[in-house]
Short mmCIF file of C-alpha atoms and ligand atoms in Angstrom, two decimals:
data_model
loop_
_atom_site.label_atom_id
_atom_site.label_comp_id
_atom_site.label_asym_id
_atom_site.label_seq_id
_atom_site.Cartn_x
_atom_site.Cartn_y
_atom_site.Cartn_z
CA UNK A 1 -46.76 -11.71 -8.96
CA UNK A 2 -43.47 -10.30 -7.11
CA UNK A 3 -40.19 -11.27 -8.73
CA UNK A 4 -38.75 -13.79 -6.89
CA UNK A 5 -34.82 -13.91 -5.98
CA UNK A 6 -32.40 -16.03 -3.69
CA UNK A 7 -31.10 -12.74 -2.51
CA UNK A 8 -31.54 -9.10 -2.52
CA UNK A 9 -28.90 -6.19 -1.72
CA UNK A 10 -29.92 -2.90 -1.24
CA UNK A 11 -27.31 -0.40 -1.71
CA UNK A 12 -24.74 -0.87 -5.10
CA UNK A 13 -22.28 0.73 -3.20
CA UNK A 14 -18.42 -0.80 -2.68
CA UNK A 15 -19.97 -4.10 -0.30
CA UNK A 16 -22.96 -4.30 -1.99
CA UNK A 17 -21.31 -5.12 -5.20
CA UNK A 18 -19.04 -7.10 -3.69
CA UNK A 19 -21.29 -8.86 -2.26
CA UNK A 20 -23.33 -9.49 -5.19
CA UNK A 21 -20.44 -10.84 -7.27
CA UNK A 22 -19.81 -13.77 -4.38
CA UNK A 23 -23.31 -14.86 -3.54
CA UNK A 24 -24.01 -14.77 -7.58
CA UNK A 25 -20.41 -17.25 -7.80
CA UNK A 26 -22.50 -19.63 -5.33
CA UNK A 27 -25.52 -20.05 -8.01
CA UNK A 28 -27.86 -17.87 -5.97
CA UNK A 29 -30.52 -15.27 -7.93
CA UNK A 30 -28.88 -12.47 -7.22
CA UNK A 31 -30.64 -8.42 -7.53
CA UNK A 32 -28.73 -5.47 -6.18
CA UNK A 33 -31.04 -2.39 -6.03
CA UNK A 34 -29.87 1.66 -5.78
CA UNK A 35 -31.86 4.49 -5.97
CA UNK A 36 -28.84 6.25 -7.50
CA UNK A 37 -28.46 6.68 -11.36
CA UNK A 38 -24.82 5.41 -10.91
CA UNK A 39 -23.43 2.35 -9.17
CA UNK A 40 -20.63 3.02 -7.07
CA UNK A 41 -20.56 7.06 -6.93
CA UNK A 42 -18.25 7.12 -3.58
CA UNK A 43 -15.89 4.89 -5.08
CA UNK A 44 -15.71 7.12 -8.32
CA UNK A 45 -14.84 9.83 -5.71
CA UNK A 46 -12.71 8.31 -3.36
CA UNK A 47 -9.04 8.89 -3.21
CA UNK A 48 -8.92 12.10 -5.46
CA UNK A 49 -10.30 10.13 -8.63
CA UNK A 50 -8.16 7.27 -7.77
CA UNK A 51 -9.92 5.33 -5.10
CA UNK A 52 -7.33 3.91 -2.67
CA UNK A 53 -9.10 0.41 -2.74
CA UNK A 54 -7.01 -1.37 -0.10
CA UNK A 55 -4.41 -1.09 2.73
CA UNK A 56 -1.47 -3.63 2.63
CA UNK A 57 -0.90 -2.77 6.36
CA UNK A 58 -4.81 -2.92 7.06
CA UNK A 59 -5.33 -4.81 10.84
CA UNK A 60 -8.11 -4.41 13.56
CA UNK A 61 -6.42 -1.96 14.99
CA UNK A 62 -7.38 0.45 11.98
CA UNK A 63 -11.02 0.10 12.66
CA UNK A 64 -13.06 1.69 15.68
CA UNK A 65 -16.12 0.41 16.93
CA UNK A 66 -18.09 0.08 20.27
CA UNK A 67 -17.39 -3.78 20.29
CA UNK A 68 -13.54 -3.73 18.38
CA UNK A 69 -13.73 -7.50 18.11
CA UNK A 70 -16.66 -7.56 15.76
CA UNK A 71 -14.30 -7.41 12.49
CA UNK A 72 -11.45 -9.57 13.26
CA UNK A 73 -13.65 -12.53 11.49
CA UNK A 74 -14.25 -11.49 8.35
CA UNK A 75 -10.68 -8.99 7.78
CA UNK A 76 -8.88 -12.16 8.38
CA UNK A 77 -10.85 -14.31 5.88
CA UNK A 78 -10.59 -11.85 3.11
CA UNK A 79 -7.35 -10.03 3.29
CA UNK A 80 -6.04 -6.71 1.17
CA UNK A 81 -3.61 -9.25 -0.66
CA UNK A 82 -7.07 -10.87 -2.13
CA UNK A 83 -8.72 -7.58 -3.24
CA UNK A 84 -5.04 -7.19 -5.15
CA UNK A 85 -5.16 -10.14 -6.70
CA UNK A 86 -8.40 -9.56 -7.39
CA UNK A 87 -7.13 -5.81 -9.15
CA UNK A 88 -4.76 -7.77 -10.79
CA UNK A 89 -6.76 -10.22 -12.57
CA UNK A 90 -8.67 -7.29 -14.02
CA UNK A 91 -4.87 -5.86 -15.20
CA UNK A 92 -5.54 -2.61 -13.43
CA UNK A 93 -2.56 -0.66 -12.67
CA UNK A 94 -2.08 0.30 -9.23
CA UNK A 95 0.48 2.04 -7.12
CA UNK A 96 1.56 2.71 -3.59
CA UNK A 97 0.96 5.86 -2.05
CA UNK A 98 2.06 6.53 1.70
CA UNK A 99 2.85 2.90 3.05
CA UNK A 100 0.97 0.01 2.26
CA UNK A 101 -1.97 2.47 0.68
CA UNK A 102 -3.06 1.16 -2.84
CA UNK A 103 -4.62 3.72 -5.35
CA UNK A 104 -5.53 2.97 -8.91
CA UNK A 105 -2.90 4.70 -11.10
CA UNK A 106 -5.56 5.98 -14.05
CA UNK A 107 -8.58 6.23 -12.03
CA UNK A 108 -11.54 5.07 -9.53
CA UNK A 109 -13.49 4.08 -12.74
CA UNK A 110 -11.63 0.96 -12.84
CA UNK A 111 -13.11 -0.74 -9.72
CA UNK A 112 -16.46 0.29 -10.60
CA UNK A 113 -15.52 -1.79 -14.15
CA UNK A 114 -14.19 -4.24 -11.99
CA UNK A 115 -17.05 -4.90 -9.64
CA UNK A 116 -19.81 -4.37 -12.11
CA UNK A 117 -17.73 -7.07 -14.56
CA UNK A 118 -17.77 -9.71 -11.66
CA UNK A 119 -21.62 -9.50 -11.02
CA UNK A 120 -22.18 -9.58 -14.52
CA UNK A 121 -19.56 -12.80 -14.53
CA UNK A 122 -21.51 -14.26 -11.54
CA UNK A 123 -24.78 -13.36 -13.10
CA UNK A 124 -25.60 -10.90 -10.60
CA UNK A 125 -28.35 -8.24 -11.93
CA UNK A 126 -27.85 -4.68 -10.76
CA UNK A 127 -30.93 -2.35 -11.02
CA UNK A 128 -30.68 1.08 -11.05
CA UNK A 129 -32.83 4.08 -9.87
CA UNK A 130 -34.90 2.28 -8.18
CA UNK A 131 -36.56 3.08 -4.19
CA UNK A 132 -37.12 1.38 -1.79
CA UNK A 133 -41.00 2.25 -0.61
CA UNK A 134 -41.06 -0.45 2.10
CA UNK A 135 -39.44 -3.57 3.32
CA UNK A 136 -42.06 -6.17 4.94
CA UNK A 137 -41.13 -9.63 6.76
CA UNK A 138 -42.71 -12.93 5.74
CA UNK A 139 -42.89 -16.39 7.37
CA UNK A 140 -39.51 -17.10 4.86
CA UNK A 141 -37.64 -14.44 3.75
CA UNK A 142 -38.91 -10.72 2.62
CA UNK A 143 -40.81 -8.42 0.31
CA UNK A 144 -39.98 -5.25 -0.98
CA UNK A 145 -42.33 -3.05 -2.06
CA UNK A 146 -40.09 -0.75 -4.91
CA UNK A 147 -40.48 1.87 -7.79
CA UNK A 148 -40.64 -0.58 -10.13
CA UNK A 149 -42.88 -3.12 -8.29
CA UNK A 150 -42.50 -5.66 -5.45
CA UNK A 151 -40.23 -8.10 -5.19
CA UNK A 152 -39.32 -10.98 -2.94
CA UNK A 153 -36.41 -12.82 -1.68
CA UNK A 154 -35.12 -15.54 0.75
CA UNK A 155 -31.95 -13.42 2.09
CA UNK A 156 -32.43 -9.33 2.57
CA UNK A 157 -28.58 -7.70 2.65
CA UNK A 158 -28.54 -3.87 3.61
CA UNK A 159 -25.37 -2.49 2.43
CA UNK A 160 -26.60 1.48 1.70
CA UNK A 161 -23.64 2.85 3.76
CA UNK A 162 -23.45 6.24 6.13
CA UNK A 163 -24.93 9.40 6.23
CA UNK A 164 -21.82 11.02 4.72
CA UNK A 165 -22.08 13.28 1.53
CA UNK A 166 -25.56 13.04 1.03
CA UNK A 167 -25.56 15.06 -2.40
CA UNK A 168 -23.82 11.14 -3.38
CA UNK A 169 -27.01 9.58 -2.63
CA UNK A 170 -26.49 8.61 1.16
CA UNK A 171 -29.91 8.23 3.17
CA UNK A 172 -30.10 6.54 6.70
CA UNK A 173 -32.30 4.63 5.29
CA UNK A 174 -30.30 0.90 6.30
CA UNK A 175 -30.50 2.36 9.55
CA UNK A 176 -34.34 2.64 9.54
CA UNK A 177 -34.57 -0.73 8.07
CA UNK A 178 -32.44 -2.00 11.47
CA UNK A 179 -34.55 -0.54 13.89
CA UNK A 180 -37.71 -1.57 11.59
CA UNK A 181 -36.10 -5.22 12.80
CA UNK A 182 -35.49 -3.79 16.56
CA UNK A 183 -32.11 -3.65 15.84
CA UNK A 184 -30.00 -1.01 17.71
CA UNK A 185 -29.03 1.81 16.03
CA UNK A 186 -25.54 3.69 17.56
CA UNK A 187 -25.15 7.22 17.33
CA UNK A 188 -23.87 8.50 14.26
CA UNK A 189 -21.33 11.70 13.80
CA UNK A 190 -18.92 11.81 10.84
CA UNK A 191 -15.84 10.83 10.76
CA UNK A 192 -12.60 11.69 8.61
CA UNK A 193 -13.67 15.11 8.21
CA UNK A 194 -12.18 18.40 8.19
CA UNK A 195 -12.43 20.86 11.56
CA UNK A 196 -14.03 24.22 11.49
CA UNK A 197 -12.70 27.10 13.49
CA UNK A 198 -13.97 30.35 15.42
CA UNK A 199 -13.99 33.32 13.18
CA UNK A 200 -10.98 34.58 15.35
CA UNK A 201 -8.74 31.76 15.16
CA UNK A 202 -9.78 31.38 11.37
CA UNK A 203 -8.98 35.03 10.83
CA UNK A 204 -5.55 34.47 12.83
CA UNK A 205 -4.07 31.12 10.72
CA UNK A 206 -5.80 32.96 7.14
CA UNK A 207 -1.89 33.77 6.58
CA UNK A 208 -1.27 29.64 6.70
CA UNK A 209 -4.16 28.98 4.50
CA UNK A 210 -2.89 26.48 1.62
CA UNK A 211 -0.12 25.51 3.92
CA UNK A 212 0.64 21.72 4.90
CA UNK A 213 2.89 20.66 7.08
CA UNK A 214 3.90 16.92 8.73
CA UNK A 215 2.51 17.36 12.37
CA UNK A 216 1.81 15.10 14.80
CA UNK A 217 -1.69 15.60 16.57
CA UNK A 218 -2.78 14.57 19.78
CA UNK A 219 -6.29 13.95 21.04
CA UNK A 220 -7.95 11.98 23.65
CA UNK A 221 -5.50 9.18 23.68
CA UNK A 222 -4.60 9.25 20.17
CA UNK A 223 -2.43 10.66 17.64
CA UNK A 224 -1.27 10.65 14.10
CA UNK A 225 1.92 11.78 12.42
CA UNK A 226 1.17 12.97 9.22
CA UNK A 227 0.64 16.22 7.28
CA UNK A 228 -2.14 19.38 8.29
CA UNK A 229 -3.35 21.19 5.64
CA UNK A 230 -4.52 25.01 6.80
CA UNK A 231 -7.51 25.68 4.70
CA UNK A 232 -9.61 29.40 4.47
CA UNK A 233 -12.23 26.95 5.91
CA UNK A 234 -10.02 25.59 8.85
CA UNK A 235 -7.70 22.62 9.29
CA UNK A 236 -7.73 19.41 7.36
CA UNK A 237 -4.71 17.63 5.94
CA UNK A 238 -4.67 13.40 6.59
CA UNK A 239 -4.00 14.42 10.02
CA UNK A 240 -6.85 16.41 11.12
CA UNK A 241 -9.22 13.95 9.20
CA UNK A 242 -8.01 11.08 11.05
CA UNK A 243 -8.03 12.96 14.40
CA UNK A 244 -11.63 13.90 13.83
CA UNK A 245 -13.00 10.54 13.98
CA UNK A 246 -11.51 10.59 18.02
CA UNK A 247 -12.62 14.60 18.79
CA UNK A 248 -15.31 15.49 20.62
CA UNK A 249 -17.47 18.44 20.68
CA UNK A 250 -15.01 20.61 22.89
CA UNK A 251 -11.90 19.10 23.28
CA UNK A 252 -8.79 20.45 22.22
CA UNK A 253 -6.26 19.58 19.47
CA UNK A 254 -2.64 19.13 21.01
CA UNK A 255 -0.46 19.32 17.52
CA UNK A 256 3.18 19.26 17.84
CA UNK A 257 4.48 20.79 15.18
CA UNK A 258 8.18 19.34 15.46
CA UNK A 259 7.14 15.66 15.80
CA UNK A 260 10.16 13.91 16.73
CA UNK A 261 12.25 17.06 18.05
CA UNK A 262 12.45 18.66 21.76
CA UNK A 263 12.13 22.36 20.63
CA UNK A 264 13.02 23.94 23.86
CA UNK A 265 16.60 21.72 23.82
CA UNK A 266 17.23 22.63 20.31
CA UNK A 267 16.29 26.19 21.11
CA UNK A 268 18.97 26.39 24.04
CA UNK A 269 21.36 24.90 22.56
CA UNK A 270 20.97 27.31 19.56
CA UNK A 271 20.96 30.55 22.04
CA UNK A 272 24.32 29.16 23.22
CA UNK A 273 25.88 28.50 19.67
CA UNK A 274 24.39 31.47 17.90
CA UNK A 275 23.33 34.23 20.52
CA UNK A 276 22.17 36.72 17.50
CA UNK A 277 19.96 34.13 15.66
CA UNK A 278 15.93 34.46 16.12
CA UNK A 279 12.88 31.95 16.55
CA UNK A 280 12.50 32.83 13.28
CA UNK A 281 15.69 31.30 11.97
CA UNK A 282 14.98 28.36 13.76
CA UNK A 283 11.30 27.32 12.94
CA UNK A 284 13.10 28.34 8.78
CA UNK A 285 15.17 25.51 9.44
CA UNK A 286 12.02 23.09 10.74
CA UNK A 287 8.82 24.51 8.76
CA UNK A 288 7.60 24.97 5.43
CA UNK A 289 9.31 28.60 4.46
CA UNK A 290 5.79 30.67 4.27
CA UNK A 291 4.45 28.55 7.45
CA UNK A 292 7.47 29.31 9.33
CA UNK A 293 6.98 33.22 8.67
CA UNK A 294 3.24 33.39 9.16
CA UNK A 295 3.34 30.89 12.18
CA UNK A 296 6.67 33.34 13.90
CA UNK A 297 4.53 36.61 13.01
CA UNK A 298 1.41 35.14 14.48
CA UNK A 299 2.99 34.52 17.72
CA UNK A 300 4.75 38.06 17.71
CA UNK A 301 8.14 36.25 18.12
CA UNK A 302 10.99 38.94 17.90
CA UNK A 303 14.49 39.81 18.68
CA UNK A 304 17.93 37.46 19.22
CA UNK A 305 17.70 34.57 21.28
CA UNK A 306 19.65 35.77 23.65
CA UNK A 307 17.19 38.08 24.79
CA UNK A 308 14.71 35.01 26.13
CA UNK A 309 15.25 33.63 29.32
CA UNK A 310 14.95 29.92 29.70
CA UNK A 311 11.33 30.14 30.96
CA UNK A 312 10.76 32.46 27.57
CA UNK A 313 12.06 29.68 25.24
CA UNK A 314 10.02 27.07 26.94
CA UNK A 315 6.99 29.05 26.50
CA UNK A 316 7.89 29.12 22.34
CA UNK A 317 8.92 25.23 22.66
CA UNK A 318 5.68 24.50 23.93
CA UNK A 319 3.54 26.26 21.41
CA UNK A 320 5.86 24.24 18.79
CA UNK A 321 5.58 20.72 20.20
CA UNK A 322 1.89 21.34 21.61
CA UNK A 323 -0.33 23.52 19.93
CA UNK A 324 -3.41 24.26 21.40
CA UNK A 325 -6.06 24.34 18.91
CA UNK A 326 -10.36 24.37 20.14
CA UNK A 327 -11.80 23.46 16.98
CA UNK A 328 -15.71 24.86 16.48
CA UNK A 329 -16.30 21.92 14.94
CA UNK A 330 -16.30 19.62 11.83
CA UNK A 331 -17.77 20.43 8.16
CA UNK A 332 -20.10 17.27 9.43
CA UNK A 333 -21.47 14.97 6.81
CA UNK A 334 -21.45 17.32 3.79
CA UNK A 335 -17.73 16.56 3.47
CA UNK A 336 -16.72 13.50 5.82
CA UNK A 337 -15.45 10.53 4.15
CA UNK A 338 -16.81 7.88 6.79
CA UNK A 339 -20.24 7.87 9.33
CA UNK A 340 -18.73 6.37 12.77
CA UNK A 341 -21.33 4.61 15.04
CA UNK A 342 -24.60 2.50 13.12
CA UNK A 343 -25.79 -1.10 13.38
CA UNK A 344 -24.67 -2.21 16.50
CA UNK A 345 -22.46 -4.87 15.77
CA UNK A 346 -23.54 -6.85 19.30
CA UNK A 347 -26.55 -8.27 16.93
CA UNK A 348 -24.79 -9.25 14.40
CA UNK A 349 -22.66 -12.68 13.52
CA UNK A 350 -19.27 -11.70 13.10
CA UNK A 351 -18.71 -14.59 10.51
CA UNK A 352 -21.64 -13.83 8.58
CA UNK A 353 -22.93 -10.29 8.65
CA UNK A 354 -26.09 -11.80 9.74
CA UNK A 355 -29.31 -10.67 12.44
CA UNK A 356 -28.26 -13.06 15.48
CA UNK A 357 -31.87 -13.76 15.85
CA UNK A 358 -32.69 -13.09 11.67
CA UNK A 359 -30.23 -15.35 9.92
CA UNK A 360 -32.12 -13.89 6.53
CA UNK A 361 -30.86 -10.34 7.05
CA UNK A 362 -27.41 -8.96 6.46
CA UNK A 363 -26.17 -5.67 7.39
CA UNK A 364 -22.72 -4.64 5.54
CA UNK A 365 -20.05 -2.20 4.87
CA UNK A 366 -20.41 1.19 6.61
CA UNK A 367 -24.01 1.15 7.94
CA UNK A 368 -22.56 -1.51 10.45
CA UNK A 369 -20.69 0.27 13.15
CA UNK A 370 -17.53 -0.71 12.22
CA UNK A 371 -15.39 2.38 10.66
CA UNK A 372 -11.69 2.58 9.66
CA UNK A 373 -8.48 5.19 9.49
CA UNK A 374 -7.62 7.01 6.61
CA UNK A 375 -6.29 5.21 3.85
CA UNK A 376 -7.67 2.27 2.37
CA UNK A 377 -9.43 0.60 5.53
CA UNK A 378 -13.07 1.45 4.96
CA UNK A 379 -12.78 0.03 1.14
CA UNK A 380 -11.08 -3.04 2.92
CA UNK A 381 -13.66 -3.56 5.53
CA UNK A 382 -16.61 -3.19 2.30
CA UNK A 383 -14.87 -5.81 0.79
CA UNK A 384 -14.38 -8.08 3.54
CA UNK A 385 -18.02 -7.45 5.09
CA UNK A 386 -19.28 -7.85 1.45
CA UNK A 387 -17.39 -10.93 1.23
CA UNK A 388 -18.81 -13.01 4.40
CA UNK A 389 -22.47 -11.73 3.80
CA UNK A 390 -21.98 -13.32 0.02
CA UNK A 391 -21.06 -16.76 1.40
CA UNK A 392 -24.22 -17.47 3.75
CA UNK A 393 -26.81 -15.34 1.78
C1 FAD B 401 -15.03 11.70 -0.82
C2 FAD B 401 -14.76 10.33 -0.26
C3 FAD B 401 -13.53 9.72 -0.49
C4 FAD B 401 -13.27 8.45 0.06
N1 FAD B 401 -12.07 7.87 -0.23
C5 FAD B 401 -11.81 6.63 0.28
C6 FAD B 401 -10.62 5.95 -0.07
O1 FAD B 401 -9.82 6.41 -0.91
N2 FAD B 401 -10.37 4.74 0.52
C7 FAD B 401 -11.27 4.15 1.39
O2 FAD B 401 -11.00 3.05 1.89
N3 FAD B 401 -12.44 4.75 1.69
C8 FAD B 401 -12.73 5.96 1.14
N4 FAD B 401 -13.92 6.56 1.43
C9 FAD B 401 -14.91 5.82 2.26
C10 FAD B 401 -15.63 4.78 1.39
O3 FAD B 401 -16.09 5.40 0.20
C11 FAD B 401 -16.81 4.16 2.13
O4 FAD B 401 -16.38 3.68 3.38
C12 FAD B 401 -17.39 3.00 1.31
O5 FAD B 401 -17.87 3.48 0.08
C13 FAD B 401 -18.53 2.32 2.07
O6 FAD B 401 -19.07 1.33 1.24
P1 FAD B 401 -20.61 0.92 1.36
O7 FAD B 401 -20.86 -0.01 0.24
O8 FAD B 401 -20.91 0.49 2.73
O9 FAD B 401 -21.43 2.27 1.12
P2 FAD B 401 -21.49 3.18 -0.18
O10 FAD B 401 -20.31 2.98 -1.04
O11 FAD B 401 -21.80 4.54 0.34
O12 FAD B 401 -22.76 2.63 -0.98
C14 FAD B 401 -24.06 2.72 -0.48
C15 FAD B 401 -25.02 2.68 -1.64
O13 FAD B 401 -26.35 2.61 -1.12
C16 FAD B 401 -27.17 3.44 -1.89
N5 FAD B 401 -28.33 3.82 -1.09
C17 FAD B 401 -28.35 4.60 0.01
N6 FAD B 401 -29.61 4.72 0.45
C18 FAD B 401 -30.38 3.99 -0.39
C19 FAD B 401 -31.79 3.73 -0.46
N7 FAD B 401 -32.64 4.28 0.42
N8 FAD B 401 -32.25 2.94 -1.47
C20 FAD B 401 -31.40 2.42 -2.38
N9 FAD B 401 -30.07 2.63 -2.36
C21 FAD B 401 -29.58 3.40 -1.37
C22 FAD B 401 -26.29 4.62 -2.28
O14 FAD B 401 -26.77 5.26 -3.43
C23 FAD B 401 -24.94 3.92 -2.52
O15 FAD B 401 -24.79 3.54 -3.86
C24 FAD B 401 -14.24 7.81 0.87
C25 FAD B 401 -15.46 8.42 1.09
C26 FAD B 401 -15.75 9.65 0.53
C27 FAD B 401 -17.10 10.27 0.77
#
């Protein structure tokens, strides 16, 4: 005889938990299953150890998705000021990073204590290293043929996440079980990832490598001001990473590198005051030291000021405030923090997590198409998507 529960969750990931812990608060049976040996491995990696678990400043606007109204519902109804309070209750010490980005000040560990506490609070059983063979529909509800048996339950939740970093146990499998239910699947590509460049560029910026510097990139109708990292592998940095999830095979990086500052003004108006000074001078005034040297030398910029005409200087002022860069590419899912595109959310109930047309299957966290900036926004939408599912299943 096949166990029987109120509701099964594949995937003990950061909104499968989460969803386990509120559907378990509501009296239901609740089983999360993983084929992993660890709950919550991304969240043990995520932030640097540290896991930045929310966004104070988190809004639609930090999400992309082919239908951007899909996660208004559910962000509103469970806010980053409940995940604190939720941190809080635990007593885990937190701290703000950048603006409004919360990390955990000892380590990740603690939200993986704190999730796997509130399913064991809201008697939630999580089973471990255990796969999924096969997933079959019946007249009410589902079974599951596993590892360790079959099972059956009344309300199916898919919350196994992206493709990203695969070595952490990520499988496409939730997106298999979605067309398995002729739901449409998006394409995929990661996101938040670092670019790759041609051997000659990479060879060219080797002298930057290790370098980061506040920039503010440009890409098809998008841009971030924040810091680039030069790596012997290419360009990452929060920047690049969040400009990744907008690039497209072939398009060009615009990066200024003095956001905020007209370099061919300042440049004149240097020549005038100081005839004998040198780009060099200037970008030592603007740049990280070693950056400014390898950058100058890289461009073969020489001699006084005084010897560049004014078309000369806005040649230099427009490889400072917009860098051309042609990626190759990105390191693709080995390395990308997020998988953009999935379950299209057109299917879906926006209040619910729910099949339109299969109100006993959920689809949650990042398999849905639903994926968010750098810096807290995919843990927020987990939590929020984990949340709604948990109510109605
Ligand atoms: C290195 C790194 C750092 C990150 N840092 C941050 C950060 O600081 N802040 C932030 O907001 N976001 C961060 N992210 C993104 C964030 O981790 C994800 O968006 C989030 O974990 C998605 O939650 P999820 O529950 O949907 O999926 P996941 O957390 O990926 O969980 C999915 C679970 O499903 C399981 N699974 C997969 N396939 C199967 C299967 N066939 N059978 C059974 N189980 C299966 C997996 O083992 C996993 O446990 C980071 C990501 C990475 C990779």
């Amino acid at each position: 005889m096949p166990a029987n529960y109120d509701v099964i969750i594949i995937g003990a990931g950061a909104a499968g938990l989460m969803c386990a812990a509120t559907a378990g608060y509501r009296g239901r049976r609740v089983l999360v299953i993983d084929h992993a040996s660890k709950a919550g491995k991304k969240i043990l990696m995520s932030g640097g150890g540290r896991c930045n678990f929310t966004n104070l400043n988190s809004t639609p606007s930090n999400f992309l998705s082919a239908n951007p109204h899909f996660c208004i519902s559910a962000l509103k109804r469970y806010t980053p000021q409940h995940f604190l309070d939720l941190v809080e209750r635990h007593g885990i010490e937190h701290e703000e990073k950048a603006a409004g980005q919360l990390f955990c000040r000892d380590s990740s560990k603690d939200i993986v204590n704190l999730l796997l506490t509130e399913c064991e609070w809201a008697g939630a059983e999580v089973r471990l290293k255990t796969t999924v063979n096969k997933v079959e529909p019946l007249a009410e509800g589902f079974r599951l043929r596993t590892g360790s048996g079959p099972l059956e339950c009344a309300s199916l939740v898919i919350a196994c996440g992206g493709l990203s970093i695969p070595t952490l146990g990520a499988t496409g499998f939730g997106y298999d079980i979605a067309r398995q239910f002729g739901l449409e699947v998006l394409p995929t590509r990661a996101g938040l990832v670092p670019f790759t460049l041609h051997p000659e560029l990479k060879e060219q910026l080797a002298p930057l490598s290790g370098i980061s510097c506040p920039v503010d990139v440009h890409c098809n109708g998008e841009h971030f001001r924040e810091p680039m990292l030069v790596t012997h592998r290419g360009l990452s940095g929060p920047s690049m990473l969040q400009i990744s999830s907008f690039w497209e095979p072939g398009d060009a990086l615009a990066v200024d590198l003095l956001p905020g500052e007209n370099a061919a003004e300042a440049l004149m108006a240097q020549r005038k005051a100081r005839p004998q000074s040198t780009v060099a001078h200037y970008l030592n005034q603007h740049l990280p030291k070693r950056f400014a040297q390898a950058f100058n030398d890289l461009n073969g910029w020489q001699g006084p000021l005084q010897g560049y005409k004014n078309s000369g200087i806005e040649q230099v002022a427009q490889t400072l405030n917009r860098w051309h860069i042609k990626p190759a590419g990105t390191e693709g899912y080995r390395t990308a923090e997020v998988t953009l595109g999935g379950v299209d959310t057109r299917q879906l109930s926006s209040r619910t997590m729910a099949v339109n047309d299969r109100p006993d299957l959920f689809f949650i966290g990042e398999v849905v198409d639903v994926t968010g900036h750098l810096g807290g926004h995919n843990f927020q939408w987990a939590w929020a998507s984990g949340v709604a599912a948990g109510n109605e299943a």
